[in-house]
Amino acid sequence: MMYETANLKEVPAIFENNIKEVMQRSFDAFTLFKKITPGKRASFLETIADEIEKLREQLVPVTNEETNLPSARLNGELTRTTSQLKMFATLIKEGSWVEASIDTADNNRTPSKPDIRKMLVPVGPVIVFGASNFPFAFSTAGGDTASALASGSSVVIKGHSAHAKTSELIFTAIKKAIEISGIPEYTVQQVMGSGNTVGKALVMHPHAKGVGFTGSFTGGKALVEYSNQREIPIPVFAEMSSINPVVFYPDTIEKNTEALATMYAASITLGVGQFCTNPGILLGIKSKSFNNFLSALGNEITKAQPQKMLHSGICSSYKKGVAEMLTQQGLEVIAQSSSEAKDMEAVALVASVNAKDFLSNKHFTEEVFGPYSLTIICDDKEKLKQCLQNLKGQLTSTIMATDKDIKDFADVIELQHTLAGRVLLNNAPTGVEVCASMVHGGPYPATTDARFTSVGTTAIKRWVRPICLQNFNDNMLPDELKNNNPLSILRLVDNVHTREALKV
Ligand code: NAP
């Protein structure tokens, strides 16, 4: 069947034709799919979730084999993935997400005011790059695919080679859902192959209208560059690099030394540190309590067993990243896992540096993807502020503080707000809730566009544009903007939010 995962051979002529065909089919499917009612689109998303659920028993061992992620984690991630699909189904069934707005005509005004209506519409074929560290939740049927389909866009997935079998299996569930739901055949397609060739060709194709990516800074930056080389550039929503600073304020460090050390050792080593929200930088003000915290953290890290990483590439990047850090002037190792690492296993490591050395060397602000964290010891509040100002954009910024700290360090806390898309108080940054209020995004280089999130219902906003319809007849308007509001959605009518029909 044409819609089966295409494993594109990199013979240039055939390859180019294949991509052309894939993108043409995606464009044709989009012209039909965007007209499908929200109810039918929602039921398609629910069917994908159901079909994935049916594959659970088969999927988890395959993905475990491919990624080294434990079954418990994979089962949880699978549930998150199906819930995510259902969450978008609920969103589009309710319908108000399209931000319909109506400004009625006023013929008594001089000059007369026309009838003006606005809503969000899908942009069209979206290219999704599967991420290696979330084989379900950020891959073939993950958040980017779910949000793009919910918007009414067709999707072409560039599957991740590190879990090719998983990608293939998940895609069979999508195909089944396409058949059951009577959705245009090529609404979702998946291609496997190298990013540099297949991925580039997809992004460069004129029919591509948006890109979703989670991975390395180099990868995300390359996609933006491809987009800029196009005759008509397109938005690239890349989630790339974040070291997620955590500030431990003095009063909480003194009162909760051991508990904070246990909590953060667990967060640093969770999932072998392979989370984009891993706490990579821990900051505090020099004191006896902060020293005690560092030794307690060190004790916990020593006990952490080395574990297998997702794939050999990530493991060698981690080892190289740590080795490079260890050569930087001023860095001291606090502790590392005491057990020897076997093949593809990562040793957890925490190190420290004083604020002066940190501020003089940009390398300390680079991400080392894995169970590594750097502690910055600041002489005083001013140095702490300088260190925070020295950081690039982040996904998260965490405040570990008592009420006294919150009062004493209000200016530093305010500074923490400027750094990231999500600011946390007395929680660990690992663990990203999928909900309407989530922001999984942040200033560059955490992402390419801090105005958007890749997790939660508002992730749909990446795949739409507003359209304004002026002076249209009622029968020409989409249901969302019709006078009688047939979908009963919440609309802004003459600047008032209402579900009422228009009185005409
Ligand atoms: P990656 O190397 O960025 O790859 C992700 C996807 O993008 C793959 O499909 C890859 O294709 C494609 N790609 C990479 N470079 C490209 C380019 N120049 N042009 C077109 N496509 C390109 O990420 P990864 O494989 O998941 O892990 C590698 C490193 O990324 C890790 O060691 C870590 O440092 C970082 N990472 C960060 C996060 C985060 O959330 N911050 C998450 C995961 C990984 P191929 O199939 O050809 O590789």
Coordinates of C-alpha atoms and ligand atoms in Angstrom, one line a residue:
M1 CA 0.0 0.0 0.0
M2 CA 1.3 3.5 -0.8
Y3 CA 0.7 4.8 2.7
E4 CA 3.0 2.3 4.3
T5 CA 6.1 3.7 6.0
A6 CA 8.4 4.5 3.1
N7 CA 12.0 3.5 3.7
L8 CA 13.5 5.9 1.2
K9 CA 16.6 4.7 -0.6
E10 CA 19.1 7.5 -1.0
V11 CA 19.5 7.1 -4.7
P12 CA 19.1 10.8 -5.6
A13 CA 16.6 10.7 -8.5
I14 CA 14.3 8.1 -7.0
F15 CA 14.6 9.7 -3.6
E16 CA 13.6 13.1 -4.9
N17 CA 10.6 11.7 -6.7
N18 CA 9.6 9.8 -3.6
I19 CA 9.6 13.0 -1.5
K20 CA 7.7 14.8 -4.2
E21 CA 5.1 12.1 -4.3
V22 CA 4.8 12.0 -0.5
M23 CA 4.4 15.8 -0.3
Q24 CA 1.9 15.9 -3.2
R25 CA -0.2 13.2 -1.5
S26 CA 0.0 15.1 1.8
F27 CA -1.1 18.3 0.1
D28 CA -4.1 16.5 -1.6
A29 CA -5.1 14.8 1.6
F30 CA -5.0 18.2 3.4
T31 CA -7.4 19.8 1.0
L32 CA -10.0 17.1 2.0
F33 CA -9.0 16.6 5.6
K34 CA -9.3 20.3 6.5
K35 CA -13.0 20.2 5.5
I36 CA -13.9 17.2 7.7
T37 CA -16.1 18.2 10.7
P38 CA -14.4 18.6 14.1
G39 CA -16.5 15.7 15.4
K40 CA -15.2 13.3 12.8
R41 CA -11.6 14.6 13.2
A42 CA -12.0 14.0 17.0
S43 CA -13.2 10.5 16.5
F44 CA -10.2 9.8 14.2
L45 CA -7.9 10.9 17.0
E46 CA -9.7 8.7 19.5
T47 CA -9.5 5.8 17.1
I48 CA -5.7 6.2 16.8
A49 CA -5.5 6.1 20.6
D50 CA -7.7 2.9 20.7
E51 CA -5.6 1.2 18.0
I52 CA -2.4 2.1 19.8
E53 CA -3.8 0.7 23.1
K54 CA -4.6 -2.6 21.3
L55 CA -0.9 -2.8 20.4
R56 CA 0.4 -2.2 24.0
E57 CA 1.4 -5.7 24.8
Q58 CA 3.3 -6.0 21.5
L59 CA 4.8 -2.5 21.6
V60 CA 6.3 -2.2 25.0
P61 CA 8.8 -5.1 24.6
V62 CA 9.8 -3.9 21.1
T63 CA 10.4 -0.4 22.3
N64 CA 12.2 -1.6 25.4
E65 CA 14.6 -3.5 23.2
E66 CA 15.1 -0.5 20.9
T67 CA 15.5 2.2 23.6
N68 CA 16.6 0.5 26.8
L69 CA 13.8 2.3 28.6
P70 CA 12.2 0.2 31.3
S71 CA 8.7 -1.3 30.7
A72 CA 7.1 0.7 33.6
R73 CA 8.3 4.0 32.1
L74 CA 7.1 2.9 28.6
N75 CA 3.7 1.8 29.8
G76 CA 3.3 5.2 31.5
E77 CA 4.5 7.0 28.3
L78 CA 2.1 5.0 26.2
T79 CA -0.8 6.0 28.4
R80 CA 0.3 9.6 28.2
T81 CA 0.4 9.3 24.4
T82 CA -3.2 7.9 24.1
S83 CA -4.4 10.4 26.7
Q84 CA -2.8 13.2 24.7
L85 CA -4.7 12.1 21.5
K86 CA -8.0 12.0 23.5
M87 CA -7.3 15.4 25.0
F88 CA -7.0 17.0 21.6
A89 CA -10.2 15.1 20.5
T90 CA -12.0 16.7 23.5
L91 CA -10.6 20.1 22.6
I92 CA -11.8 20.1 19.0
K93 CA -15.2 18.6 19.9
E94 CA -15.7 21.5 22.3
G95 CA -14.5 23.8 19.5
S96 CA -13.9 27.2 21.1
W97 CA -10.1 26.8 20.5
V98 CA -10.5 28.4 17.0
E99 CA -10.9 31.8 18.7
A100 CA -13.9 32.8 16.6
S101 CA -14.6 36.5 16.8
I102 CA -17.3 38.6 15.2
D103 CA -17.6 42.3 14.8
T104 CA -21.0 43.1 13.4
A105 CA -21.6 45.7 10.8
D106 CA -22.8 49.2 11.7
N107 CA -24.4 51.1 8.8
N108 CA -25.2 54.1 11.0
R109 CA -21.5 54.8 11.5
T110 CA -19.7 57.2 9.1
P111 CA -17.9 55.7 7.3
S112 CA -20.1 52.5 7.7
K113 CA -18.5 49.6 9.5
P114 CA -18.4 46.3 7.6
D115 CA -19.2 42.9 9.1
I116 CA -15.8 41.3 10.1
R117 CA -15.3 37.8 11.4
K118 CA -12.1 35.9 12.3
M119 CA -11.0 32.4 13.3
L120 CA -8.0 30.1 13.2
V121 CA -7.5 27.7 10.2
P122 CA -5.0 24.9 9.7
V123 CA -1.8 25.8 7.7
G124 CA -1.5 22.5 5.8
P125 CA 1.1 19.7 5.6
V126 CA 3.2 19.6 8.7
I127 CA 6.5 17.8 9.0
V128 CA 7.1 16.1 12.3
F129 CA 10.5 14.8 13.4
G130 CA 10.2 11.9 15.9
A131 CA 12.3 12.5 19.0
S132 CA 14.6 9.7 20.4
N133 CA 14.0 10.3 24.1
F134 CA 10.2 9.9 24.0
P135 CA 9.5 7.0 21.5
F136 CA 5.8 7.3 22.1
A137 CA 4.9 10.7 23.4
F138 CA 7.1 12.8 21.1
S139 CA 7.4 10.4 18.2
T140 CA 5.2 9.0 15.4
A141 CA 1.8 9.5 17.2
G142 CA 3.1 11.9 19.8
G143 CA 2.2 15.5 20.7
D144 CA 3.3 17.1 17.5
T145 CA 1.3 14.7 15.3
A146 CA -1.7 14.8 17.6
S147 CA -1.8 18.6 17.7
A148 CA -1.3 19.0 13.9
L149 CA -4.0 16.5 13.1
A150 CA -6.3 18.2 15.6
S151 CA -5.8 21.5 13.8
G152 CA -6.9 19.9 10.5
S153 CA -3.4 19.7 9.0
S154 CA -2.1 16.6 7.3
V155 CA 1.2 15.2 8.7
V156 CA 4.4 13.7 7.3
I157 CA 6.5 12.1 10.0
K158 CA 10.3 11.7 9.7
G159 CA 10.6 8.6 12.0
H160 CA 13.6 8.3 14.3
S161 CA 16.0 5.6 13.3
A162 CA 16.8 4.8 17.0
H163 CA 13.3 3.2 17.3
A164 CA 12.4 2.3 13.8
K165 CA 10.4 -0.8 14.7
T166 CA 8.4 1.2 17.3
S167 CA 7.7 3.9 14.7
E168 CA 6.5 1.3 12.2
L169 CA 4.2 -0.4 14.7
I170 CA 2.6 2.9 15.8
F171 CA 2.2 3.8 12.2
T172 CA 0.1 0.6 11.6
A173 CA -2.2 1.8 14.4
I174 CA -2.6 5.2 12.6
K175 CA -3.3 3.4 9.2
K176 CA -5.9 1.3 10.8
A177 CA -7.5 4.4 12.3
I178 CA -7.5 6.1 8.9
E179 CA -9.4 3.1 7.4
I180 CA -11.9 2.8 10.3
S181 CA -12.6 6.6 10.4
G182 CA -12.9 7.1 6.6
I183 CA -10.2 9.7 6.7
P184 CA -8.3 10.6 3.4
E185 CA -5.7 7.9 2.9
Y186 CA -2.6 10.0 3.0
T187 CA -3.5 12.3 5.9
V188 CA -0.6 10.8 7.8
Q189 CA 2.5 9.4 6.2
Q190 CA 5.8 8.3 7.7
V191 CA 9.2 8.2 6.0
M192 CA 12.4 6.7 7.5
G193 CA 15.9 7.7 6.4
S194 CA 18.6 10.2 7.3
G195 CA 17.8 13.6 8.5
N196 CA 20.4 15.3 6.3
T197 CA 18.7 14.0 3.2
V198 CA 15.1 12.8 3.8
G199 CA 14.5 15.3 6.6
K200 CA 16.0 18.2 4.6
A201 CA 14.0 17.3 1.5
L202 CA 10.8 17.2 3.4
V203 CA 11.4 20.6 5.1
M204 CA 12.5 22.2 1.8
H205 CA 9.5 20.9 -0.2
P206 CA 7.2 23.8 -1.2
H207 CA 4.1 21.9 0.1
A208 CA 5.5 21.8 3.7
K209 CA 3.9 24.5 5.8
G210 CA 5.3 23.9 9.3
V211 CA 7.8 21.8 11.2
G212 CA 7.8 20.2 14.6
F213 CA 11.1 18.9 16.1
T214 CA 12.5 17.8 19.5
G215 CA 16.2 16.9 19.7
S216 CA 19.7 18.5 19.5
F217 CA 20.5 22.1 19.1
T218 CA 22.5 21.3 15.9
G219 CA 19.5 19.4 14.4
G220 CA 17.0 22.1 15.3
K221 CA 19.2 24.9 14.0
A222 CA 19.8 23.0 10.7
L223 CA 16.0 22.8 10.1
V224 CA 15.6 26.5 10.6
E225 CA 18.4 27.0 8.1
Y226 CA 16.7 24.8 5.5
S227 CA 13.5 26.8 6.0
N228 CA 15.4 30.0 5.4
Q229 CA 16.8 28.6 2.2
R230 CA 13.3 28.0 0.8
E231 CA 11.7 30.5 -1.6
I232 CA 9.0 30.9 1.0
P233 CA 10.3 30.2 4.6
I234 CA 8.0 28.3 7.0
P235 CA 7.8 28.2 10.8
V236 CA 10.0 25.6 12.5
F237 CA 9.0 24.8 16.0
A238 CA 12.2 23.2 17.4
E239 CA 12.7 22.3 21.0
M240 CA 16.4 22.0 21.4
S241 CA 18.6 22.7 24.3
S242 CA 18.0 23.6 28.0
I243 CA 19.9 23.2 31.2
N244 CA 17.0 24.1 33.5
P245 CA 18.5 26.2 36.3
V246 CA 17.4 25.5 39.9
V247 CA 18.1 28.1 42.6
F248 CA 18.4 26.8 46.1
Y249 CA 17.8 29.8 48.4
P250 CA 19.5 30.0 51.8
D251 CA 16.7 29.4 54.2
T252 CA 15.4 26.3 52.5
I253 CA 18.9 24.9 52.1
E254 CA 19.4 25.3 55.9
K255 CA 16.1 23.7 56.8
N256 CA 15.7 21.0 54.2
T257 CA 19.3 20.0 53.3
E258 CA 18.9 16.2 53.2
A259 CA 15.4 16.2 51.6
L260 CA 16.5 18.5 48.8
A261 CA 19.6 16.4 48.1
T262 CA 17.5 13.2 47.8
M263 CA 14.9 15.0 45.7
Y264 CA 17.5 16.4 43.3
A265 CA 19.6 13.3 43.0
A266 CA 16.4 11.5 41.9
S267 CA 15.6 14.3 39.4
I268 CA 19.1 14.4 37.9
T269 CA 19.2 10.6 37.4
L270 CA 15.5 10.1 36.3
G271 CA 15.4 8.3 32.9
V272 CA 19.2 8.3 32.9
G273 CA 19.0 12.1 32.7
Q274 CA 17.5 11.9 29.2
F275 CA 14.8 14.5 29.7
C276 CA 14.8 18.0 28.2
T277 CA 13.8 19.3 31.6
N278 CA 16.7 17.6 33.4
P279 CA 18.2 20.0 36.1
G280 CA 21.6 20.7 34.6
I281 CA 22.6 23.8 36.7
L282 CA 22.1 24.1 40.4
L283 CA 22.8 27.5 42.0
G284 CA 23.2 28.6 45.6
I285 CA 25.0 31.0 47.9
K286 CA 28.1 29.9 49.6
S287 CA 27.4 28.7 53.2
K288 CA 27.9 25.8 55.5
S289 CA 24.4 24.6 54.7
F290 CA 25.0 24.8 50.9
N291 CA 28.2 22.7 51.4
N292 CA 26.2 20.2 53.5
F293 CA 23.7 20.0 50.7
L294 CA 26.4 19.4 48.1
S295 CA 27.9 16.5 50.1
A296 CA 24.5 15.0 50.7
L297 CA 23.8 15.3 47.0
G298 CA 27.2 13.7 46.3
N299 CA 26.3 10.8 48.6
E300 CA 23.1 10.1 46.7
I301 CA 24.8 10.3 43.3
T302 CA 27.5 7.9 44.4
K303 CA 24.7 5.3 45.0
A304 CA 23.2 5.8 41.5
Q305 CA 23.6 2.7 39.4
P306 CA 24.9 3.4 35.8
Q307 CA 22.1 2.7 33.3
K308 CA 21.9 2.1 29.6
M309 CA 21.1 5.2 27.5
L310 CA 18.7 5.4 24.6
H311 CA 21.2 4.7 21.8
S312 CA 25.0 4.5 21.3
G313 CA 25.1 8.0 19.7
I314 CA 23.5 9.6 22.8
C315 CA 25.8 7.6 25.1
S316 CA 29.0 8.7 23.3
S317 CA 27.7 12.3 23.1
Y318 CA 27.2 12.2 26.9
K319 CA 30.7 10.8 27.6
K320 CA 32.2 13.3 25.3
G321 CA 30.2 16.2 26.9
V322 CA 31.3 15.2 30.4
A323 CA 34.9 14.7 29.4
E324 CA 34.9 18.2 27.8
M325 CA 33.4 19.7 31.0
L326 CA 36.0 18.0 33.1
T327 CA 38.8 19.9 31.3
Q328 CA 37.3 23.3 32.0
Q329 CA 39.2 25.5 34.4
G330 CA 37.7 25.6 37.9
L331 CA 35.4 22.6 37.6
E332 CA 35.6 20.1 40.5
V333 CA 33.9 16.8 40.6
I334 CA 31.6 16.4 43.7
A335 CA 30.7 12.8 43.1
Q336 CA 29.9 10.2 40.5
S337 CA 28.3 6.7 40.5
S338 CA 30.6 4.4 42.3
S339 CA 29.8 1.4 40.1
E340 CA 31.6 0.8 36.8
A341 CA 29.6 1.5 33.6
K342 CA 29.1 -1.3 31.1
D343 CA 28.5 -0.8 27.4
M344 CA 26.1 2.1 26.6
E345 CA 25.7 2.9 30.3
A346 CA 26.0 6.4 31.7
V347 CA 27.7 7.2 35.0
A348 CA 25.8 10.0 36.9
L349 CA 28.1 12.9 37.8
V350 CA 27.7 16.2 39.7
A351 CA 30.4 18.8 39.7
S352 CA 30.8 22.3 41.1
V353 CA 32.4 25.6 40.0
N354 CA 32.6 29.0 41.6
A355 CA 30.7 31.9 40.1
K356 CA 33.8 33.7 38.9
D357 CA 35.0 30.8 36.8
F358 CA 31.4 30.1 35.6
L359 CA 31.0 33.7 34.4
S360 CA 34.3 33.6 32.6
N361 CA 33.6 30.5 30.5
K362 CA 30.5 30.1 28.3
H363 CA 31.2 26.4 27.9
F364 CA 29.7 25.9 31.4
T365 CA 26.3 26.9 30.0
E366 CA 26.3 24.1 27.4
E367 CA 23.8 21.2 27.7
V368 CA 25.3 17.8 28.5
F369 CA 22.3 15.5 27.7
G370 CA 22.3 12.8 30.5
P371 CA 22.7 12.4 34.3
Y372 CA 25.1 15.3 34.7
S373 CA 24.6 18.5 36.8
L374 CA 26.8 21.4 37.6
T375 CA 26.6 23.4 40.8
I376 CA 27.4 27.1 40.8
I377 CA 28.6 28.4 44.2
C378 CA 28.0 32.1 44.4
D379 CA 29.6 34.5 46.9
D380 CA 26.5 36.6 47.4
K381 CA 23.2 37.6 46.0
E382 CA 24.8 39.9 43.3
K383 CA 26.9 37.0 42.0
L384 CA 23.8 34.8 41.9
K385 CA 22.0 37.4 39.8
Q386 CA 25.0 37.7 37.4
C387 CA 25.1 33.9 37.0
L388 CA 21.4 33.8 36.1
Q389 CA 21.8 36.7 33.7
N390 CA 24.6 34.7 32.0
L391 CA 22.3 31.9 31.1
K392 CA 20.6 31.4 27.7
G393 CA 16.9 30.8 27.3
Q394 CA 15.5 27.8 29.1
L395 CA 12.5 25.5 29.3
T396 CA 12.3 25.7 33.0
S397 CA 13.5 27.8 35.9
T398 CA 13.1 26.5 39.4
I399 CA 12.8 28.3 42.7
M400 CA 13.5 26.2 45.8
A401 CA 12.6 28.6 48.6
T402 CA 10.8 29.1 51.9
D403 CA 8.4 32.1 52.5
K404 CA 11.4 33.9 54.1
D405 CA 13.5 33.3 50.9
I406 CA 10.7 34.5 48.7
K407 CA 10.6 37.8 50.7
D408 CA 14.3 38.2 50.9
F409 CA 15.1 37.3 47.3
A410 CA 12.1 38.8 45.4
D411 CA 14.4 40.5 42.8
V412 CA 16.3 37.3 42.0
I413 CA 13.0 35.4 41.7
E414 CA 11.8 38.1 39.3
L415 CA 14.9 37.5 37.3
Q416 CA 14.2 33.8 37.2
H417 CA 10.9 34.6 35.5
T418 CA 12.7 36.1 32.5
L419 CA 14.6 32.9 31.7
A420 CA 12.1 30.2 30.9
G421 CA 8.6 29.2 29.7
R422 CA 7.8 27.4 33.0
V423 CA 8.8 28.7 36.4
L424 CA 8.4 26.2 39.3
L425 CA 8.3 26.7 43.1
N426 CA 9.5 23.8 45.3
N427 CA 9.1 21.1 42.6
A428 CA 11.6 19.3 40.4
P429 CA 11.5 20.3 36.8
T430 CA 11.4 16.8 35.4
G431 CA 7.9 15.6 34.8
V432 CA 5.8 17.7 32.3
E433 CA 2.1 17.6 32.9
V434 CA 0.0 17.4 29.7
C435 CA -2.8 20.0 30.3
A436 CA -4.1 23.3 29.0
S437 CA -2.0 25.5 31.2
M438 CA 1.3 23.8 30.4
V439 CA 4.1 25.7 28.7
H440 CA 6.8 23.4 27.4
G441 CA 8.8 26.0 25.5
G442 CA 10.9 29.0 26.2
P443 CA 13.4 31.6 24.9
Y444 CA 16.1 30.5 22.4
P445 CA 17.9 28.1 22.4
A446 CA 15.4 26.2 24.5
T447 CA 13.0 26.6 21.5
T448 CA 13.0 28.5 18.3
D449 CA 9.8 30.4 19.3
A450 CA 9.0 31.2 22.9
R451 CA 5.4 32.2 22.1
F452 CA 4.4 28.5 21.8
T453 CA 4.4 25.3 23.7
S454 CA 4.9 21.7 22.4
V455 CA 3.0 20.1 25.3
G456 CA -0.7 20.7 26.2
T457 CA -3.7 21.8 24.2
T458 CA -2.3 25.1 23.1
A459 CA 0.4 23.2 21.1
I460 CA -2.3 23.2 18.4
K461 CA -1.6 27.0 17.9
R462 CA 1.6 26.1 16.1
W463 CA -0.3 24.7 13.1
V464 CA -2.8 27.4 12.4
R465 CA -3.1 31.0 11.1
P466 CA -5.9 33.5 11.6
I467 CA -8.2 34.3 8.7
C468 CA -10.5 37.3 8.6
L469 CA -13.7 37.1 6.5
Q470 CA -15.2 40.5 5.7
N471 CA -18.7 41.1 4.6
F472 CA -19.5 37.4 3.9
N473 CA -23.0 36.0 3.4
D474 CA -24.0 33.7 6.2
N475 CA -24.2 30.7 4.0
M476 CA -20.6 31.3 2.8
L477 CA -19.2 31.3 6.4
P478 CA -17.7 28.2 8.2
D479 CA -20.0 26.8 11.0
E480 CA -17.7 28.5 13.6
L481 CA -18.7 31.9 12.3
K482 CA -22.3 31.4 11.2
N483 CA -24.9 33.7 12.8
N484 CA -26.8 30.9 14.6
N485 CA -23.5 29.4 16.1
P486 CA -24.4 25.8 15.2
L487 CA -21.4 24.4 17.1
S488 CA -22.4 26.3 20.2
I489 CA -18.8 27.5 20.7
L490 CA -17.6 30.4 22.8
R491 CA -17.1 33.4 20.5
L492 CA -16.1 37.0 21.0
V493 CA -19.1 38.9 19.6
D494 CA -18.7 42.7 19.5
N495 CA -16.1 42.3 22.3
V496 CA -18.2 40.1 24.6
H497 CA -17.6 36.4 25.1
T498 CA -20.8 34.4 24.4
R499 CA -22.2 31.1 23.2
E500 CA -25.4 32.9 22.1
A501 CA -26.5 33.0 18.4
L502 CA -26.3 36.3 16.8
K503 CA -29.5 38.3 16.8
V504 CA -30.0 39.3 13.1
Ligands
NAP1 P1 19.1 14.7 16.9 O1 20.4 14.3 16.5 O2 18.8 16.2 16.9 O3 18.0 14.0 15.8 C1 16.6 14.2 15.9 C2 16.0 14.0 14.5 O4 16.4 15.1 13.7 C3 16.5 12.8 13.8 O5 15.4 12.3 13.0 C4 17.6 13.3 13.0 O6 17.8 12.5 11.8 C5 17.1 14.6 12.6 N1 18.3 15.5 12.3 C6 19.4 15.7 13.1 N2 20.2 16.6 12.5 C7 19.6 16.9 11.3 C8 20.0 17.8 10.2 N3 21.2 18.4 10.2 N4 19.2 17.9 9.2 C9 18.0 17.2 9.2 N5 17.6 16.4 10.1 C10 18.4 16.3 11.2 O7 18.6 14.2 18.3 P2 18.7 12.7 18.9 O8 19.1 11.7 17.9 O9 17.5 12.5 19.6 O10 19.9 12.8 20.0 C11 21.1 13.4 19.7 C12 21.4 14.5 20.8 O11 20.3 15.4 20.8 C13 21.5 14.0 22.2 O12 22.8 13.5 22.5 C14 21.2 15.2 23.0 O13 22.3 16.0 23.1 C15 20.2 15.9 22.1 N6 18.8 15.8 22.6 C16 18.2 16.8 23.2 C17 16.9 16.7 23.6 C18 16.3 17.8 24.3 O14 15.1 17.7 24.6 N7 16.9 18.9 24.6 C19 16.2 15.6 23.3 C20 16.8 14.5 22.6 C21 18.1 14.7 22.3 P3 18.8 11.2 11.8 O15 17.8 10.0 11.8 O16 19.6 11.3 10.5 O17 19.6 11.2 13.0

